[in-house]
PDB file of C-alpha atoms and ligand atoms in Angstrom:
ATOM      1  CA  MET A   1      14.873  -2.290 -31.562  1.00 36.00           C
ATOM      2  CA  CYS A   2      11.983  -2.952 -29.251  1.00 38.00           C
ATOM      3  CA  LYS A   3      13.926  -5.648 -27.419  1.00 39.00           C
ATOM      4  CA  LEU A   4      16.874  -3.279 -26.863  1.00 35.00           C
ATOM      5  CA  THR A   5      14.579  -0.655 -25.378  1.00 33.00           C
ATOM      6  CA  ILE A   6      13.138  -3.146 -22.943  1.00 32.00           C
ATOM      7  CA  ARG A   7      16.585  -4.412 -21.924  1.00 33.00           C
ATOM      8  CA  VAL A   8      17.822  -0.928 -21.166  1.00 30.00           C
ATOM      9  CA  ALA A   9      14.694  -0.234 -19.144  1.00 32.00           C
ATOM     10  CA  ARG A  10      15.135  -3.489 -17.282  1.00 32.00           C
ATOM     11  CA  GLU A  11      18.689  -2.711 -16.277  1.00 29.00           C
ATOM     12  CA  ARG A  12      17.708   0.733 -15.089  1.00 28.00           C
ATOM     13  CA  LEU A  13      14.900  -0.769 -13.054  1.00 28.00           C
ATOM     14  CA  VAL A  14      17.075  -3.379 -11.447  1.00 28.00           C
ATOM     15  CA  ALA A  15      19.375  -0.613 -10.285  1.00 28.00           C
ATOM     16  CA  LYS A  16      16.407   1.299  -8.852  1.00 32.00           C
ATOM     17  CA  SER A  17      14.576  -1.667  -7.340  1.00 35.00           C
ATOM     18  CA  PRO A  18      13.055  -1.071  -3.869  1.00 38.00           C
ATOM     19  CA  ASP A  19      15.609  -3.324  -2.170  1.00 37.00           C
ATOM     20  CA  VAL A  20      18.418  -1.131  -3.447  1.00 32.00           C
ATOM     21  CA  LEU A  21      16.539   2.072  -2.715  1.00 37.00           C
ATOM     22  CA  THR A  22      15.577   1.083   0.800  1.00 40.00           C
ATOM     23  CA  PRO A  23      18.112   2.347   3.343  1.00 38.00           C
ATOM     24  CA  PRO A  24      19.011   0.150   6.358  1.00 38.00           C
ATOM     25  CA  LEU A  25      16.132  -0.685   8.676  1.00 39.00           C
ATOM     26  CA  GLY A  26      15.583   1.857  11.407  1.00 37.00           C
ATOM     27  CA  SER A  27      17.658   4.588   9.832  1.00 37.00           C
ATOM     28  CA  LEU A  28      16.185   8.047   9.424  1.00 36.00           C
ATOM     29  CA  ALA A  29      16.653   7.728   5.677  1.00 36.00           C
ATOM     30  CA  TYR A  30      14.496   4.611   5.744  1.00 36.00           C
ATOM     31  CA  LEU A  31      11.717   6.421   7.569  1.00 38.00           C
ATOM     32  CA  ASN A  32      11.922   9.365   5.190  1.00 37.00           C
ATOM     33  CA  ASN A  33      11.741   7.129   2.169  1.00 39.00           C
ATOM     34  CA  ALA A  34       8.334   8.390   1.022  1.00 38.00           C
ATOM     35  CA  THR A  35       9.451   8.736  -2.568  1.00 37.00           C
ATOM     36  CA  ALA A  36       7.928   7.202  -5.673  1.00 37.00           C
ATOM     37  CA  LEU A  37       9.396   3.778  -6.255  1.00 40.00           C
ATOM     38  CA  SER A  38       9.864   2.222  -9.649  1.00 40.00           C
ATOM     39  CA  PRO A  39       8.040  -1.081  -9.716  1.00 38.00           C
ATOM     40  CA  ILE A  40      10.210  -4.132 -10.282  1.00 36.00           C
ATOM     41  CA  ARG A  41       9.795  -6.771 -12.939  1.00 35.00           C
ATOM     42  CA  THR A  42       8.263  -9.974 -11.604  1.00 34.00           C
ATOM     43  CA  ALA A  43       6.418 -13.101 -12.704  1.00 36.00           C
ATOM     44  CA  ALA A  44       2.968 -11.625 -13.215  1.00 40.00           C
ATOM     45  CA  MET A  45       4.396  -9.165 -15.746  1.00 40.00           C
ATOM     46  CA  THR A  46       5.118 -11.786 -18.339  1.00 41.00           C
ATOM     47  CA  THR A  47       1.629 -11.574 -19.850  1.00 46.00           C
ATOM     48  CA  LYS A  48       2.134 -10.378 -23.424  1.00 51.00           C
ATOM     49  CA  ASP A  49       1.150  -6.755 -23.848  1.00 55.00           C
ATOM     50  CA  GLU A  50       3.494  -5.078 -26.312  1.00 57.00           C
ATOM     51  CA  SER A  51       2.066  -1.618 -25.669  1.00 61.00           C
ATOM     52  CA  ARG A  52       3.573  -1.455 -22.163  1.00 58.00           C
ATOM     53  CA  LEU A  53       6.975  -2.072 -20.638  1.00 52.00           C
ATOM     54  CA  PRO A  54       7.060  -4.914 -18.115  1.00 50.00           C
ATOM     55  CA  HIS A  55       7.569  -2.640 -15.133  1.00 50.00           C
ATOM     56  CA  GLU A  56       4.444  -0.612 -15.870  1.00 56.00           C
ATOM     57  CA  LYS A  57       2.100  -3.379 -14.849  1.00 65.00           C
ATOM     58  CA  GLY A  58       2.521  -3.728 -11.132  1.00 89.00           C
ATOM     59  CA  PHE A  59       4.479  -3.241  -7.946  1.00 93.00           C
ATOM     60  CA  HIS A  60       4.751  -6.610  -6.221  1.00 94.00           C
ATOM     61  CA  ILE A  61       5.111  -6.523  -2.457  1.00 97.00           C
ATOM     62  CA  SER A  62       6.489  -9.551  -0.611  1.00 97.00           C
ATOM     63  CA  TRP A  63       5.587 -10.532   2.971  1.00 98.00           C
ATOM     64  CA  ASP A  64       9.024  -9.371   4.008  1.00 98.00           C
ATOM     65  CA  GLN A  65       8.537  -5.985   2.345  1.00 98.00           C
ATOM     66  CA  ILE A  66       5.100  -5.337   3.850  1.00 98.00           C
ATOM     67  CA  HIS A  67       6.465  -6.374   7.242  1.00 98.00           C
ATOM     68  CA  ARG A  68       9.388  -3.959   6.992  1.00 98.00           C
ATOM     69  CA  ASP A  69       7.275  -1.112   5.608  1.00 98.00           C
ATOM     70  CA  SER A  70       4.586  -1.617   8.276  1.00 98.00           C
ATOM     71  CA  ARG A  71       7.259  -1.538  10.963  1.00 98.00           C
ATOM     72  CA  ALA A  72       8.593   1.690   9.475  1.00 98.00           C
ATOM     73  CA  LEU A  73       5.056   3.087   9.664  1.00 98.00           C
ATOM     74  CA  ALA A  74       4.845   2.112  13.327  1.00 98.00           C
ATOM     75  CA  TRP A  75       8.122   3.795  14.188  1.00 98.00           C
ATOM     76  CA  ARG A  76       7.062   6.957  12.414  1.00 98.00           C
ATOM     77  CA  LEU A  77       3.829   7.024  14.445  1.00 98.00           C
ATOM     78  CA  ASP A  78       5.521   6.257  17.752  1.00 98.00           C
ATOM     79  CA  GLY A  79       5.065   9.050  20.269  1.00 98.00           C
ATOM     80  CA  LYS A  80       2.843  11.101  17.937  1.00 98.00           C
ATOM     81  CA  GLY A  81      -0.504  10.353  19.646  1.00 98.00           C
ATOM     82  CA  PRO A  82      -2.456  13.044  21.536  1.00 98.00           C
ATOM     83  CA  ASP A  83      -2.184  11.392  24.972  1.00 97.00           C
ATOM     84  CA  ASN A  84       1.418  12.182  25.911  1.00 97.00           C
ATOM     85  CA  GLY A  85       2.381  10.721  22.575  1.00 98.00           C
ATOM     86  CA  GLY A  86       0.246   7.617  23.118  1.00 98.00           C
ATOM     87  CA  TRP A  87      -2.576   6.230  20.992  1.00 98.00           C
ATOM     88  CA  LYS A  88      -5.887   5.001  22.472  1.00 98.00           C
ATOM     89  CA  ALA A  89      -6.552   2.260  19.936  1.00 98.00           C
ATOM     90  CA  ILE A  90      -5.965   1.050  16.399  1.00 99.00           C
ATOM     91  CA  VAL A  91      -8.729   0.582  13.868  1.00 99.00           C
ATOM     92  CA  ALA A  92      -7.910  -1.509  10.801  1.00 99.00           C
ATOM     93  CA  ILE A  93      -9.804  -0.901   7.577  1.00 98.00           C
ATOM     94  CA  THR A  94     -10.675  -4.391   6.379  1.00 98.00           C
ATOM     95  CA  ARG A  95      -9.479  -6.305   4.733  1.00 98.00           C
ATOM     96  CA  GLY A  96      -6.160  -4.925   3.474  1.00 98.00           C
ATOM     97  CA  GLY A  97      -5.465  -2.882   6.590  1.00 98.00           C
ATOM     98  CA  MET A  98      -5.522  -5.873   8.921  1.00 98.00           C
ATOM     99  CA  ALA A  99      -1.974  -7.147   8.388  1.00 98.00           C
ATOM    100  CA  PRO A 100      -0.316  -3.713   8.667  1.00 98.00           C
ATOM    101  CA  ALA A 101      -2.530  -2.882  11.686  1.00 99.00           C
ATOM    102  CA  MET A 102      -1.443  -6.043  13.464  1.00 98.00           C
ATOM    103  CA  ILE A 103       2.219  -5.231  12.884  1.00 98.00           C
ATOM    104  CA  VAL A 104       1.812  -1.616  14.041  1.00 98.00           C
ATOM    105  CA  ALA A 105      -0.146  -2.753  17.126  1.00 98.00           C
ATOM    106  CA  ARG A 106       2.666  -5.113  18.081  1.00 98.00           C
ATOM    107  CA  GLU A 107       5.427  -2.561  17.524  1.00 98.00           C
ATOM    108  CA  LEU A 108       3.664   0.143  19.540  1.00 98.00           C
ATOM    109  CA  ASP A 109       2.211  -2.214  22.185  1.00 98.00           C
ATOM    110  CA  ILE A 110      -1.355  -1.138  21.467  1.00 98.00           C
ATOM    111  CA  ARG A 111      -3.706  -3.841  22.755  1.00 98.00           C
ATOM    112  CA  THR A 112      -7.064  -2.414  21.706  1.00 98.00           C
ATOM    113  CA  VAL A 113      -7.604  -3.191  18.022  1.00 98.00           C
ATOM    114  CA  ASP A 114     -10.947  -2.847  16.256  1.00 98.00           C
ATOM    115  CA  THR A 115     -12.039  -2.935  12.627  1.00 98.00           C
ATOM    116  CA  ILE A 116     -14.135  -0.923  10.222  1.00 98.00           C
ATOM    117  CA  SER A 117     -15.353  -2.982   7.285  1.00 98.00           C
ATOM    118  CA  VAL A 118     -15.468  -0.993   4.075  1.00 96.00           C
ATOM    119  CA  ILE A 119     -16.423  -2.278   0.662  1.00 93.00           C
ATOM    120  CA  SER A 120     -15.598  -0.233  -2.409  1.00 85.00           C
ATOM    121  CA  TYR A 121     -16.893  -0.687  -5.916  1.00 81.00           C
ATOM    122  CA  TYR A 122     -17.408   1.133  -9.209  1.00 78.00           C
ATOM    123  CA  SER A 123     -20.761   2.745  -9.879  1.00 76.00           C
ATOM    124  CA  GLY A 124     -22.085   4.790 -12.769  1.00 70.00           C
ATOM    125  CA  GLY A 125     -23.195   3.991 -16.290  1.00 65.00           C
ATOM    126  CA  GLY A 126     -20.660   3.925 -19.131  1.00 67.00           C
ATOM    127  CA  ALA A 127     -16.908   3.803 -18.806  1.00 64.00           C
ATOM    128  CA  ALA A 128     -16.615   7.608 -18.758  1.00 63.00           C
ATOM    129  CA  ASP A 129     -19.179   7.834 -15.960  1.00 62.00           C
ATOM    130  CA  LYS A 130     -17.568   5.314 -13.625  1.00 65.00           C
ATOM    131  CA  ARG A 131     -17.049   6.528 -10.072  1.00 66.00           C
ATOM    132  CA  ARG A 132     -15.428   4.788  -7.135  1.00 74.00           C
ATOM    133  CA  GLU A 133     -17.889   4.435  -4.253  1.00 83.00           C
ATOM    134  CA  ALA A 134     -17.353   3.050  -0.770  1.00 89.00           C
ATOM    135  CA  LYS A 135     -19.776   1.789   1.879  1.00 94.00           C
ATOM    136  CA  VAL A 136     -19.308   0.899   5.565  1.00 97.00           C
ATOM    137  CA  LEU A 137     -20.521  -2.654   6.302  1.00 97.00           C
ATOM    138  CA  LYS A 138     -19.509  -2.774   9.984  1.00 98.00           C
ATOM    139  CA  SER A 139     -18.431   0.036  12.324  1.00 98.00           C
ATOM    140  CA  PRO A 140     -16.018  -0.073  15.265  1.00 98.00           C
ATOM    141  CA  ASP A 141     -17.182   0.417  18.857  1.00 98.00           C
ATOM    142  CA  ALA A 142     -18.940   3.816  18.945  1.00 98.00           C
ATOM    143  CA  ALA A 143     -18.122   4.613  22.581  1.00 98.00           C
ATOM    144  CA  MET A 144     -14.440   3.966  21.984  1.00 98.00           C
ATOM    145  CA  MET A 145     -14.340   5.904  18.726  1.00 98.00           C
ATOM    146  CA  GLY A 146     -16.014   9.176  19.677  1.00 98.00           C
ATOM    147  CA  ASP A 147     -14.879  11.726  17.095  1.00 98.00           C
ATOM    148  CA  GLY A 148     -11.728   9.699  16.480  1.00 98.00           C
ATOM    149  CA  THR A 149      -9.421  11.492  18.903  1.00 98.00           C
ATOM    150  CA  GLY A 150      -6.492   9.228  19.783  1.00 98.00           C
ATOM    151  CA  ILE A 151      -7.510   6.591  17.246  1.00 98.00           C
ATOM    152  CA  LEU A 152      -5.041   5.358  14.662  1.00 98.00           C
ATOM    153  CA  VAL A 153      -6.879   4.245  11.514  1.00 99.00           C
ATOM    154  CA  ILE A 154      -4.704   1.987   9.364  1.00 99.00           C
ATOM    155  CA  ASP A 155      -5.011   0.760   5.807  1.00 98.00           C
ATOM    156  CA  ASP A 156      -2.582  -0.896   3.418  1.00 98.00           C
ATOM    157  CA  LEU A 157      -2.843   1.825   0.773  1.00 98.00           C
ATOM    158  CA  VAL A 158      -4.680   4.878  -0.413  1.00 98.00           C
ATOM    159  CA  ASP A 159      -5.455   5.143  -4.128  1.00 96.00           C
ATOM    160  CA  SER A 160      -8.386   7.398  -5.105  1.00 94.00           C
ATOM    161  CA  GLY A 161      -8.866   8.316  -1.444  1.00 96.00           C
ATOM    162  CA  LYS A 162     -12.558   7.292  -1.455  1.00 95.00           C
ATOM    163  CA  THR A 163     -12.175   4.732   1.331  1.00 97.00           C
ATOM    164  CA  LEU A 164     -10.356   7.100   3.680  1.00 97.00           C
ATOM    165  CA  GLU A 165     -12.669   9.979   2.790  1.00 97.00           C
ATOM    166  CA  LEU A 166     -15.635   7.916   3.970  1.00 97.00           C
ATOM    167  CA  VAL A 167     -13.991   6.883   7.242  1.00 98.00           C
ATOM    168  CA  ARG A 168     -12.575  10.361   7.896  1.00 98.00           C
ATOM    169  CA  ALA A 169     -16.060  11.869   7.529  1.00 98.00           C
ATOM    170  CA  GLN A 170     -17.190   9.738  10.480  1.00 98.00           C
ATOM    171  CA  TYR A 171     -14.111  10.185  12.670  1.00 98.00           C
ATOM    172  CA  PRO A 172     -12.644  13.574  11.739  1.00 98.00           C
ATOM    173  CA  ASN A 173     -10.149  13.647  14.626  1.00 98.00           C
ATOM    174  CA  ALA A 174      -8.645  10.226  13.975  1.00 98.00           C
ATOM    175  CA  HIS A 175      -5.140   9.891  12.540  1.00 98.00           C
ATOM    176  CA  PHE A 176      -5.086   8.161   9.138  1.00 98.00           C
ATOM    177  CA  ALA A 177      -2.056   6.107   8.180  1.00 98.00           C
ATOM    178  CA  THR A 178      -1.290   3.861   5.223  1.00 98.00           C
ATOM    179  CA  VAL A 179       1.795   1.955   4.172  1.00 98.00           C
ATOM    180  CA  TYR A 180       1.570   2.991   0.507  1.00 98.00           C
ATOM    181  CA  ALA A 181       0.008   6.047  -1.100  1.00 98.00           C
ATOM    182  CA  LYS A 182      -0.815   7.127  -4.638  1.00 97.00           C
ATOM    183  CA  PRO A 183      -0.852  10.882  -5.386  1.00 97.00           C
ATOM    184  CA  GLU A 184      -4.634  11.202  -5.807  1.00 97.00           C
ATOM    185  CA  GLY A 185      -5.258   9.848  -2.338  1.00 98.00           C
ATOM    186  CA  GLU A 186      -2.412  11.592  -0.515  1.00 98.00           C
ATOM    187  CA  PRO A 187      -4.576  14.487   0.759  1.00 98.00           C
ATOM    188  CA  GLN A 188      -6.616  11.917   2.705  1.00 98.00           C
ATOM    189  CA  VAL A 189      -3.698  10.342   4.555  1.00 98.00           C
ATOM    190  CA  ASP A 190      -1.829  11.867   7.491  1.00 98.00           C
ATOM    191  CA  THR A 191       1.144   9.487   7.489  1.00 98.00           C
ATOM    192  CA  PHE A 192       2.429   7.031   4.889  1.00 98.00           C
ATOM    193  CA  ILE A 193       5.713   5.327   4.116  1.00 98.00           C
ATOM    194  CA  THR A 194       6.085   4.820   0.368  1.00 98.00           C
ATOM    195  CA  GLY A 195       4.643   6.827  -2.499  1.00 97.00           C
ATOM    196  CA  VAL A 196       3.663   4.871  -5.618  1.00 96.00           C
ATOM    197  CA  SER A 197       2.738   6.377  -8.976  1.00 94.00           C
ATOM    198  CA  GLN A 198      -0.945   6.598  -9.815  1.00 94.00           C
ATOM    199  CA  ASP A 199      -0.763   4.221 -12.797  1.00 92.00           C
ATOM    200  CA  THR A 200       0.836   1.422 -10.775  1.00 94.00           C
ATOM    201  CA  TRP A 201      -1.185  -1.456  -9.355  1.00 94.00           C
ATOM    202  CA  ILE A 202       0.132  -2.713  -6.031  1.00 96.00           C
ATOM    203  CA  PHE A 203       0.027  -6.495  -5.586  1.00 95.00           C
ATOM    204  CA  PHE A 204       0.034  -7.682  -1.979  1.00 97.00           C
ATOM    205  CA  PRO A 205       1.420 -11.037  -0.824  1.00 97.00           C
ATOM    206  CA  TRP A 206      -2.019 -12.217   0.306  1.00 97.00           C
ATOM    207  CA  ASP A 207      -3.192 -11.897  -3.326  1.00 94.00           C
ATOM    208  CA  MET A 208      -0.281 -13.828  -4.839  1.00 94.00           C
ATOM    209  CA  ALA A 209       1.395 -17.242  -4.966  1.00 93.00           C
ATOM    210  CA  LEU A 210       4.808 -18.355  -6.177  1.00 92.00           C
ATOM    211  CA  GLN A 211       4.756 -19.750  -9.687  1.00 90.00           C
ATOM    212  CA  TYR A 212       7.073 -20.721 -12.527  1.00 90.00           C
ATOM    213  CA  VAL A 213       8.185 -17.918 -14.836  1.00 86.00           C
ATOM    214  CA  GLU A 214       9.866 -18.225 -18.212  1.00 90.00           C
ATOM    215  CA  PRO A 215      13.413 -16.793 -18.532  1.00 91.00           C
ATOM    216  CA  TYR A 216      13.480 -13.180 -19.656  1.00 86.00           C
ATOM    217  CA  ARG A 217      15.157 -14.129 -22.960  1.00 91.00           C
ATOM    218  CA  GLY A 218      12.643 -16.901 -23.560  1.00 88.00           C
ATOM    219  CA  LYS A 219      13.083 -20.646 -23.857  1.00 85.00           C
ATOM    220  CA  ASP A 220      15.422 -22.376 -26.347  1.00 77.00           C
TER     221      ASP A 220
HETATM  222  O1  LIG B   1      -8.269   4.885  -2.015  1.00 65.48           O
HETATM  223  P1  LIG B   1      -9.226   3.932  -2.634  1.00 65.48           P
HETATM  224  O2  LIG B   1      -9.401   4.137  -4.115  1.00 65.48           O
HETATM  225  O3  LIG B   1     -10.536   3.884  -1.919  1.00 65.48           O
HETATM  226  O4  LIG B   1      -8.579   2.479  -2.584  1.00 65.48           O
HETATM  227  C1  LIG B   1      -7.895   1.991  -1.455  1.00 65.48           C
HETATM  228  C2  LIG B   1      -8.607   0.796  -0.873  1.00 65.48           C
HETATM  229  O5  LIG B   1      -8.703  -0.238  -1.884  1.00 65.48           O
HETATM  230  C3  LIG B   1      -8.242  -1.470  -1.330  1.00 65.48           C
HETATM  231  O6  LIG B   1      -9.260  -2.134  -0.605  1.00 65.48           O
HETATM  232  P2  LIG B   1     -10.423  -2.907  -1.350  1.00 65.48           P
HETATM  233  O7  LIG B   1     -11.629  -2.009  -1.430  1.00 65.48           O
HETATM  234  O8  LIG B   1      -9.949  -3.476  -2.640  1.00 65.48           O
HETATM  235  O9  LIG B   1     -10.843  -4.080  -0.373  1.00 65.48           O
HETATM  236  P3  LIG B   1     -10.027  -5.089   0.539  1.00 65.48           P
HETATM  237  O10 LIG B   1      -9.169  -4.285   1.456  1.00 65.48           O
HETATM  238  O11 LIG B   1     -11.096  -5.822   1.259  1.00 65.48           O
HETATM  239  O12 LIG B   1      -9.229  -5.980  -0.350  1.00 65.48           O
HETATM  240  C4  LIG B   1      -7.191  -1.047  -0.329  1.00 65.48           C
HETATM  241  O13 LIG B   1      -7.026  -2.067   0.669  1.00 65.48           O
HETATM  242  C5  LIG B   1      -7.779   0.212   0.262  1.00 65.48           C
HETATM  243  O14 LIG B   1      -8.630  -0.066   1.351  1.00 65.48           O
HETATM  244  N1  LIG B   2      -4.295  -4.543  -4.293  1.00 65.48           N
HETATM  245  C1  LIG B   2      -4.630  -3.284  -4.639  1.00 65.48           C
HETATM  246  N2  LIG B   2      -5.855  -2.818  -4.322  1.00 65.48           N
HETATM  247  C2  LIG B   2      -6.124  -1.547  -4.687  1.00 65.48           C
HETATM  248  N3  LIG B   2      -7.253  -0.828  -4.506  1.00 65.48           N
HETATM  249  C3  LIG B   2      -7.056   0.381  -5.077  1.00 65.48           C
HETATM  250  N4  LIG B   2      -5.832   0.472  -5.621  1.00 65.48           N
HETATM  251  C4  LIG B   2      -5.229  -0.731  -5.389  1.00 65.48           C
HETATM  252  C5  LIG B   2      -3.928  -1.246  -5.721  1.00 65.48           C
HETATM  253  O1  LIG B   2      -3.057  -0.598  -6.340  1.00 65.48           O
HETATM  254  N5  LIG B   2      -3.696  -2.542  -5.323  1.00 65.48           N
HETATM  255 MG1  LIG B   3      -8.972  -2.230   1.567  1.00 65.48          MG
END
């Protein structure tokens, strides 16, 4: 009974996998694809946890996917800056924002790229009291930043929104863009490409490695 349920879910998920959902590169439909994606089943989901379906554990992003989604972000931002459509500079939020920022900088031919180093952590006492906090470890060039006008601040994702909230407080006129966004953090982001449900953990290629995985139906 349980096995049947999982199989049905798996087939539905395969049909709705991001590759199938993603329209051709460069098409308007691709750029408007800011809808919640169903995570796909991959290697890291084989850990036994009977209380959850395999797809509930994570959304695994390949290098190819982050490259395509970051390019889509760049195209959406093209011509939207305050200086005749142009942007003054890009600021990547380290560390996760660095790869998308590099790709956007290349696509839009923006040569000035700086970083803001943010570390986030949980504070508070017991589990019920835990709060996400963020702290700036290194700021970008103050003269360049001003109040943020013309600056494109880029991160890989927004989750609780704490990281962007902190940076936005310092540069209120900057434009905040992420590749992925969870609902709680959406109010903090001006432009994003793909919405992901709040209970999904996004795994990035820089956090993963290829490894052997047992067949879905198990070994003989
Ligand atoms: O919206 P939030 O809840 O603040 O979460 C989003 C932030 O969390 C991750 O960074 P992380 O702090 O893990 O550090 P890293 O980029 O150095 O890996 C991610 O890259 C975002 O910057
Ligand atoms: N890699 C990763 N880092 C995060 N930080 C906050 N949420 C996430 C997430 O879903 N994935
Ligand atoms: Mg980060």
